[in-house]
Coordinates of C-alpha atoms and ligand atoms in Angstrom, one line a residue:
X235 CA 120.3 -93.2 40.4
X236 CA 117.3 -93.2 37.8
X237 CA 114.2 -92.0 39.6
X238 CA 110.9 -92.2 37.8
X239 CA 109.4 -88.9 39.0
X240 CA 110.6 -85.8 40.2
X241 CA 108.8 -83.7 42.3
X242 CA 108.1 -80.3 40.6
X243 CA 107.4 -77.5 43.3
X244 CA 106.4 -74.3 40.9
X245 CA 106.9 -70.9 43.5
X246 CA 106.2 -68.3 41.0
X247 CA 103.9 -66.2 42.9
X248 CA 103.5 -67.6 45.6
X249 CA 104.6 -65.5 49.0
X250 CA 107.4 -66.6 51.0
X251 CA 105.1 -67.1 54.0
X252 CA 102.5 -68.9 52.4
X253 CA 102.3 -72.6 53.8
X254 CA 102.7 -74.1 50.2
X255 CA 106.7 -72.3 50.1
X256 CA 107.2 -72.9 53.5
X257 CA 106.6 -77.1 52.7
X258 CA 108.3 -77.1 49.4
X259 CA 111.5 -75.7 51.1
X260 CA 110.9 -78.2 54.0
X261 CA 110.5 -81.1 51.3
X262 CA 113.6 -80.1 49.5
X263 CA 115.9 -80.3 52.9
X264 CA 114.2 -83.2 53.9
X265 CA 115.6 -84.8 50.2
X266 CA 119.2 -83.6 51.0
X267 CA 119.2 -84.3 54.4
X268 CA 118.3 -88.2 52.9
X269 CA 121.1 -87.7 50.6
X270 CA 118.9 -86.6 47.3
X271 CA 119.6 -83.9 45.1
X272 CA 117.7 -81.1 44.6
X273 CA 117.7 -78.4 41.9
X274 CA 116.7 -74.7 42.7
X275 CA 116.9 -71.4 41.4
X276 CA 119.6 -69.0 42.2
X277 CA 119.8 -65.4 40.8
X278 CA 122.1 -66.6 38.0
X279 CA 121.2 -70.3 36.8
X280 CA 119.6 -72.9 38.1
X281 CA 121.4 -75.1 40.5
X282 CA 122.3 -79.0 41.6
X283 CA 122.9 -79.5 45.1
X284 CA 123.8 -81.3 47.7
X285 CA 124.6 -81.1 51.0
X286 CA 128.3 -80.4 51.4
X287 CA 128.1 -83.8 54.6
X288 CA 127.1 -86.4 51.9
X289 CA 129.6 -87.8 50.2
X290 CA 127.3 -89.6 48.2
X291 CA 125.0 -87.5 47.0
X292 CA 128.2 -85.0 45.8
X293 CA 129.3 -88.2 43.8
X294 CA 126.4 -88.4 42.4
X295 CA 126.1 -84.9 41.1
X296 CA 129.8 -86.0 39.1
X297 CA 127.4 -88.3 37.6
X298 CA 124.5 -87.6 36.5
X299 CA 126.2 -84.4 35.1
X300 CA 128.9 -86.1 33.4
X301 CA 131.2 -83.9 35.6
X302 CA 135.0 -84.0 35.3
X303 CA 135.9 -85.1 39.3
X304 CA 138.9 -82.5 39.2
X305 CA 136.8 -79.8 39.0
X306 CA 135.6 -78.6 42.5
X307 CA 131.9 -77.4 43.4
X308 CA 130.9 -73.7 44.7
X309 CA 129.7 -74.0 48.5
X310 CA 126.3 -71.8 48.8
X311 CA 125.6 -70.6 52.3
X312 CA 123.4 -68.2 53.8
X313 CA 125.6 -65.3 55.3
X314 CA 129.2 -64.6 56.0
X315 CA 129.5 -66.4 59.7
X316 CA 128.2 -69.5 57.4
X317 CA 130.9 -68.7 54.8
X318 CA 133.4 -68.5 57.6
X319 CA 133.2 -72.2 58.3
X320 CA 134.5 -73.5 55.4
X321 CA 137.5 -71.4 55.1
X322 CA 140.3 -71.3 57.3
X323 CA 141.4 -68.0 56.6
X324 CA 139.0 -64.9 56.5
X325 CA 141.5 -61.9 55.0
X326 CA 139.9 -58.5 54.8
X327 CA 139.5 -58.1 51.1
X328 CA 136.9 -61.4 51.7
X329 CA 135.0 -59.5 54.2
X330 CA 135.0 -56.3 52.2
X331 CA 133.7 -58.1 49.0
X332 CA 131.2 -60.2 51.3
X333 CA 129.6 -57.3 52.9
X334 CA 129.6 -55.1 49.5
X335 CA 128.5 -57.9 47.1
X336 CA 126.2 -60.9 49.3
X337 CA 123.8 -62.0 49.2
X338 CA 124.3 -61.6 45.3
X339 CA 126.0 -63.4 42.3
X340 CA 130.1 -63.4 43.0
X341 CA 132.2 -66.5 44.3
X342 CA 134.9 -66.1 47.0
X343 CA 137.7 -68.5 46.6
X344 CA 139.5 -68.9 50.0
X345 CA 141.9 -71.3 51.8
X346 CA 139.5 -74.1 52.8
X347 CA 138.6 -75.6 56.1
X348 CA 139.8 -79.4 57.4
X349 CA 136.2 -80.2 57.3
X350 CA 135.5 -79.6 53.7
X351 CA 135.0 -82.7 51.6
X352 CA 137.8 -83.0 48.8
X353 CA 134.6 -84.0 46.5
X354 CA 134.0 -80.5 46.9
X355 CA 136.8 -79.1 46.5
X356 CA 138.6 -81.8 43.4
X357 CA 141.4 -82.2 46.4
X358 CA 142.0 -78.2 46.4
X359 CA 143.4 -76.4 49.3
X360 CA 141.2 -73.4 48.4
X361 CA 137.1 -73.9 48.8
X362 CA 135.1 -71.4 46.4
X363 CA 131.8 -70.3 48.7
X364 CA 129.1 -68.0 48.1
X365 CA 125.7 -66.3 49.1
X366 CA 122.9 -66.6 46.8
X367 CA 120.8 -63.3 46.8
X368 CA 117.6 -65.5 44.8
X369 CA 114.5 -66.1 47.7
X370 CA 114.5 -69.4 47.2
X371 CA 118.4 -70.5 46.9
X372 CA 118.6 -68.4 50.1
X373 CA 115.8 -69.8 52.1
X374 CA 116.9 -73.5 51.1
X375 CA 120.6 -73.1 52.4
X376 CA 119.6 -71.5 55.4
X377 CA 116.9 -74.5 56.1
X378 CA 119.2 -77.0 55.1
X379 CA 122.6 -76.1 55.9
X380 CA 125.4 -75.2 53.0
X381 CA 125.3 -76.8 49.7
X382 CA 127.3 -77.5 46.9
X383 CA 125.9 -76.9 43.8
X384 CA 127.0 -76.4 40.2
X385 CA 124.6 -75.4 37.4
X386 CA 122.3 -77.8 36.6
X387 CA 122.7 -78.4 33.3
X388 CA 124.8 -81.3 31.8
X389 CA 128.4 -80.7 31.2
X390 CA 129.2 -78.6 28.7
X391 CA 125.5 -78.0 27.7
X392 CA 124.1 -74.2 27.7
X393 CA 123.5 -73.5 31.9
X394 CA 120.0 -73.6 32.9
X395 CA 118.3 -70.5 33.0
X396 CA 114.7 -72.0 33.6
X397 CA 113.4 -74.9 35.0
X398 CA 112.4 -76.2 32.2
X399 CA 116.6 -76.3 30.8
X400 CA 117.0 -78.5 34.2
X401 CA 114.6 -80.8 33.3
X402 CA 115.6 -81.3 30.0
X403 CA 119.1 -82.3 31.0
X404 CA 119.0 -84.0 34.5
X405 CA 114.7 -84.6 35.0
X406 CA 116.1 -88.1 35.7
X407 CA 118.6 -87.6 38.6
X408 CA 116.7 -85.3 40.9
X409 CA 114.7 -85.7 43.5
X410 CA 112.8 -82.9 43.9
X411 CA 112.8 -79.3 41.7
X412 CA 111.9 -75.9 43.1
X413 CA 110.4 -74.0 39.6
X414 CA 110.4 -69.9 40.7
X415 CA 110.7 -68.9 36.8
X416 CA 113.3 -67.3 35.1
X417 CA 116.8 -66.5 36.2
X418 CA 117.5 -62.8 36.7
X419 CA 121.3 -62.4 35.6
X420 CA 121.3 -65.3 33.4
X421 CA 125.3 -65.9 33.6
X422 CA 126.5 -67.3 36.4
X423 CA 128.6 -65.6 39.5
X424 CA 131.8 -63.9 38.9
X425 CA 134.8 -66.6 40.8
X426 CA 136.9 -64.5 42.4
X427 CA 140.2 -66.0 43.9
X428 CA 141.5 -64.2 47.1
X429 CA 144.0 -66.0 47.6
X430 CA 146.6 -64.5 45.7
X431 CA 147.4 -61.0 44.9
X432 CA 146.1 -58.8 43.5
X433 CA 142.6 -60.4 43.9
X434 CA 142.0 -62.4 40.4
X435 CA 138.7 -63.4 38.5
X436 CA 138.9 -66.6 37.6
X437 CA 135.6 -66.5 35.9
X438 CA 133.7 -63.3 34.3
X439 CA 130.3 -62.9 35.9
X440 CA 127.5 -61.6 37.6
X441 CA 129.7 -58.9 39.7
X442 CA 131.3 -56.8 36.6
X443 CA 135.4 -56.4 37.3
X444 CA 134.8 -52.2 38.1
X445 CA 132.2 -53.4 40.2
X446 CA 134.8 -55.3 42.5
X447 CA 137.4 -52.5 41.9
X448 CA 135.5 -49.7 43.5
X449 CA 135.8 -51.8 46.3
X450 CA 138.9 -54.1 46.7
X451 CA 141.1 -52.0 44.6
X452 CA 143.0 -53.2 41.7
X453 CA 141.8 -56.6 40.3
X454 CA 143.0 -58.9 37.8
X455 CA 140.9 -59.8 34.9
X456 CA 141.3 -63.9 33.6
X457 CA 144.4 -64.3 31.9
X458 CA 146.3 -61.1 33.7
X459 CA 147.4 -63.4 36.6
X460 CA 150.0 -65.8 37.4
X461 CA 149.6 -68.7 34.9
X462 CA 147.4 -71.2 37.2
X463 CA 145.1 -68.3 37.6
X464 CA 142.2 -70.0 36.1
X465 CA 139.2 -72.1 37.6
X466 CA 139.7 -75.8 36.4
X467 CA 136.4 -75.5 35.6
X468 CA 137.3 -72.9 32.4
X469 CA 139.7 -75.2 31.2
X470 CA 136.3 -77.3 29.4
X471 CA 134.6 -76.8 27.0
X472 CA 131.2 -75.0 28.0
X473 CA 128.0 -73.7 27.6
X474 CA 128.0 -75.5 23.5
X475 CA 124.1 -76.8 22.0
X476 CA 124.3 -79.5 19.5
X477 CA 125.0 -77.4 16.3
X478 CA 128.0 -74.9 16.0
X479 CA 127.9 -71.6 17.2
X480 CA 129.5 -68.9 14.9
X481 CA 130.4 -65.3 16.6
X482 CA 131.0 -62.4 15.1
X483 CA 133.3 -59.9 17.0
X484 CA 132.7 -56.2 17.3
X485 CA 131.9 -53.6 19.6
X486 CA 129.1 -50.7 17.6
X487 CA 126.0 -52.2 15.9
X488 CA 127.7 -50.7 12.3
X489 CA 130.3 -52.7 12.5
X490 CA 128.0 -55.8 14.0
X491 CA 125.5 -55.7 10.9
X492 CA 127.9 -55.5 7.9
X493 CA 130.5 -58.5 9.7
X494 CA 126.9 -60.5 10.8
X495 CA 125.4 -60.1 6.9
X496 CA 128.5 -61.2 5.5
X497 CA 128.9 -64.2 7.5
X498 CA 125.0 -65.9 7.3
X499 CA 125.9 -65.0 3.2
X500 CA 128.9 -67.3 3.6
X501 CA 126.9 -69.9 5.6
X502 CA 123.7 -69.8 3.5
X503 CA 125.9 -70.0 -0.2
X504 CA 127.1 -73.2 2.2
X505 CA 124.1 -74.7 2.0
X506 CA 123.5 -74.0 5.9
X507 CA 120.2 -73.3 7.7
X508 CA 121.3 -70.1 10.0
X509 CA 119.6 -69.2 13.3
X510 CA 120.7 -65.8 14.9
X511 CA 121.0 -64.7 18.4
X512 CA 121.4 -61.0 18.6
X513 CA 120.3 -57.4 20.0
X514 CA 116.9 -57.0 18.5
X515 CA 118.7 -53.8 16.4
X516 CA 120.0 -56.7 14.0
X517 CA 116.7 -59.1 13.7
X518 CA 115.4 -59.4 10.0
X519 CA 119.1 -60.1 8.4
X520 CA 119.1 -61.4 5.2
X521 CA 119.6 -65.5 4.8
X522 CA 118.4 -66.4 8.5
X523 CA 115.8 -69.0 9.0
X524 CA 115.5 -68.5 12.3
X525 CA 116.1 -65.3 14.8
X526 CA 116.0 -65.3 18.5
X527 CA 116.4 -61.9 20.6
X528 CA 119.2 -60.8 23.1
X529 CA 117.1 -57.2 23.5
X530 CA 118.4 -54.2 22.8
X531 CA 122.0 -53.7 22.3
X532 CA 121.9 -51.0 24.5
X533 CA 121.0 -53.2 27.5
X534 CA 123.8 -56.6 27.9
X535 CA 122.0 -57.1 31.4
X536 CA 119.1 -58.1 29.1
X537 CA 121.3 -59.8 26.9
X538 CA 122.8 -62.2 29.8
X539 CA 119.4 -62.9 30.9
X540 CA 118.9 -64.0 27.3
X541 CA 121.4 -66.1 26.5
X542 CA 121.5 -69.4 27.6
X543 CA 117.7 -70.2 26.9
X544 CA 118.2 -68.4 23.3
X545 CA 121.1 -70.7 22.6
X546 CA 118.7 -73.9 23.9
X547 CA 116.2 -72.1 21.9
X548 CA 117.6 -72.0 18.8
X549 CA 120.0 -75.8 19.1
X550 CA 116.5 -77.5 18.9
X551 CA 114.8 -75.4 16.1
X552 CA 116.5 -77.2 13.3
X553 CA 119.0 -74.6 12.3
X554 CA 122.6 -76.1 11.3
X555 CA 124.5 -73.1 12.9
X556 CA 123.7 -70.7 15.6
X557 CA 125.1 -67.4 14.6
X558 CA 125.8 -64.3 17.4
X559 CA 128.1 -61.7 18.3
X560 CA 130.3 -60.2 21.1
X561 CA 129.6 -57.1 23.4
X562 CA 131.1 -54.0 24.2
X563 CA 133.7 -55.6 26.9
X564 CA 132.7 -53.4 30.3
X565 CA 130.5 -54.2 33.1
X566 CA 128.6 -57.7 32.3
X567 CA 129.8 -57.5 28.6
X568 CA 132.6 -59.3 29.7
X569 CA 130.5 -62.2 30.6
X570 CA 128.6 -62.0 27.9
X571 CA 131.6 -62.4 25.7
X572 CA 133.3 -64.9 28.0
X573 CA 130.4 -67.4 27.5
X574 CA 129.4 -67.2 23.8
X575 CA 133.0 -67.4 22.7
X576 CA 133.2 -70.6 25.0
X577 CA 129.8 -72.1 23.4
X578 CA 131.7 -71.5 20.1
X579 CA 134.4 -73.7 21.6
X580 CA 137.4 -71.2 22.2
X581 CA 138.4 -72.4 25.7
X582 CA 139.6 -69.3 26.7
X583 CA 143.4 -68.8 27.3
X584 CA 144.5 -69.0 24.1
X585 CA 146.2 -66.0 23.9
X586 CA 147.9 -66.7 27.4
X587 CA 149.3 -69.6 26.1
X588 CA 151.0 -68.4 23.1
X589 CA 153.2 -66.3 25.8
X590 CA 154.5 -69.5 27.2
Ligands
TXA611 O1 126.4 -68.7 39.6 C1 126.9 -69.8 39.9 O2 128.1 -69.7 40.3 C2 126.2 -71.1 39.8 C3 125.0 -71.1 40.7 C4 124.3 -72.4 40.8 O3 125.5 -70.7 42.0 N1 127.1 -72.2 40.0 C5 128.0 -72.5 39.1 O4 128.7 -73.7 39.4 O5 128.2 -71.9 38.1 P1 129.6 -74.5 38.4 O6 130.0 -75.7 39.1 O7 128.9 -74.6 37.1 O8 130.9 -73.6 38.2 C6 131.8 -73.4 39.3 C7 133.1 -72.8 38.8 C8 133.9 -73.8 38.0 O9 134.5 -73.1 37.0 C9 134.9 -74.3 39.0 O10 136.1 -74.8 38.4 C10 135.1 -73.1 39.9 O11 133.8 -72.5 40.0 N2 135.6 -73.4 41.2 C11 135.0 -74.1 42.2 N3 135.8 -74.2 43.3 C12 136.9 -73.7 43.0 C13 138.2 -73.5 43.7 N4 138.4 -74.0 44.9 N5 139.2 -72.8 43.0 C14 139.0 -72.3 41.8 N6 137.9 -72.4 41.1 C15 136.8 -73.1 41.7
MG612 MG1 128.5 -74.9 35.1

């Protein structure tokens, strides 16, 4: 469907209980209720939803984001007796992690229930569900009843971080977007499969892996688990602008610099216009043309914030290659890393292949 407007709600600001918040909300679950699509802010990225009863409107988010159908969508509800209705089973690590981490960017992935569409799930017997801790994602689900919503980006683009990113990519397709600013974590939630054991991350997120651990125990990081251990959706290439992205791995700014200066020399003696997306500690290399900031190196939260909208950033500045590096691997460094290696194009998994 190719609409000519979009209704553009902007919250920033504005109190919950003011009338004009109140109406937006109403507005957007009076669109999914019709079947539309609307695209909201969640703590992590921006979002497309739909509600998880309308089979057409979950085709059409397939569509307009140029989705792969086999690769199922993350159900947002608005507390645990919600999240209990799609699965079928409700084990004890899934309540521990529920009451610990939601609202709040992590995933469950739990035997699903008979009700769940398989558009949701890509024909699954598992249904991934979460609570978004972000105002307005939470408000909207619990006004409109549980959605299914990826990020609103199109496929393998960056993940919207403003609402400006989901405009860019899907303005066309939606019906109505809620605008309240930037996102606060910036990568999106941790996916956390419960159904085998130990409890395995599919995805690196939000929720850091010692996070989950002081709670549930031993965890296994991607890659660690049983071969089919993975999301389908990591099998894709992700999160990539228009122009290459280059990283440099390392874990100590020393080691960062020298690696980083070396490269853009390579690229620059290549003839190559280099943008740079690092920790503000490295800004002013030699041979960049342009520089965008992750913060300082000291903070990755920063960093993740960063991230998607410097890589938009920098794709439509003109540079030929985007040129970043890793981060120390703890806490949301694994994220980090996760997602910039992926926008590079490694797909992840190599490593567990070569075992085979
Ligand atoms: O933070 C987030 O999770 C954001 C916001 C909007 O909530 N959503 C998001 O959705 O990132 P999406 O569709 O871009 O990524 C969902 C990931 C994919 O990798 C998908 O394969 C995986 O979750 N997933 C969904 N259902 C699954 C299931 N039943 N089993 C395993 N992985 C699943
Ligand atoms: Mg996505």
């Amino acid at each position: 469907m190719t609409r000519d407007t979009v209704i553009l709600h902007r919250l920033v600001g504005i109190p919950q209980d003011d009338p004009r918040y109140v109406e937006a909300i109403r507005i957007a679950a009076a669109a999914l209720d019709k079947g539309g699509l609307v695209a909201f802010p969640t703590e992590t990225v921006y979002g497309l939803g739909a509600r998880i009863d309308r089979d057409e409107a979950l085709r059409s988010i397939f569509r307009v984001k140029g989705r792969p159908a086999d690769n199922p969508l993350i159900v947002h509800v608005a507390g645990i007796e919600a999240a209990r209705q799609v699965c079928r089973e409700w084990p004890e690590a899934a309540e521990q992690a529920a009451r610990a981490f939601w609202p709040g960017p992590i995933t469950l992935v739990l035997p699903r229930a008979g009700h769940v569409s398989d558009l949701v799930t890509g024909g699954l017997d598992t249904v991934a569900v979460r609570v978004p801790a972000q105002r307005v994602a939470y408000d909207l689900v619990k006004t409109a009843g549980p959605l299914a919503a990826p990020s609103a980006n199109r496929s393998g683009r960056p993940s919207p971080t403003e609402a400006g990113h989901v405009l860019a990519d899907l303005g066309q397709a939606i019906e109505v977007l809620l605008d309240d600013g930037p996102c606060t974590v910036g990568v999106e939630s941790t996916v956390l499969d419960l159904t085998q054991s130990p409890p395995t991350i599919l995805r690196p997120g939000g929720i850091s892996r010692e996070d989950l651990e002081r709670v549930l125990g031993p965890v296994a990081a991607p890659g660690e688990g049983p071969e089919l251990a993975r999301s389908p959706g990591t099998r894709y290439r992700h999160y990539a602008p228009s122009v290459p992205v280059d990283v440099v791995r390392g874990d100590n700014l020393d080691d960062l610099r020298g690696k980083l200066l070396q490269r853009i020399r390579e690229l620059v003696a290549g003839g190559r216009r280099v943008g740079l997306l690092a920790a503000q500690e490295l800004a002013g290399l030699e041979g960049i043309s342009r520089y965008v900031s992750l913060g300082p190196y000291g903070r990755p939260g920063e960093a993740a914030a960063r991230l998607f909208a410097g890589l938009r950033e920098l794709d439509r500045s003109g540079v030929d290659v985007i040129v970043s590096h890793t981060y120390p691997p703890g806490g949301i460094g694994a994220a980090i890393n996760d997602r910039i290696l992926r926008a590079a194009g490694n797909t992840g998994g190599d490593s567990h292949r070569k075992q085979r």
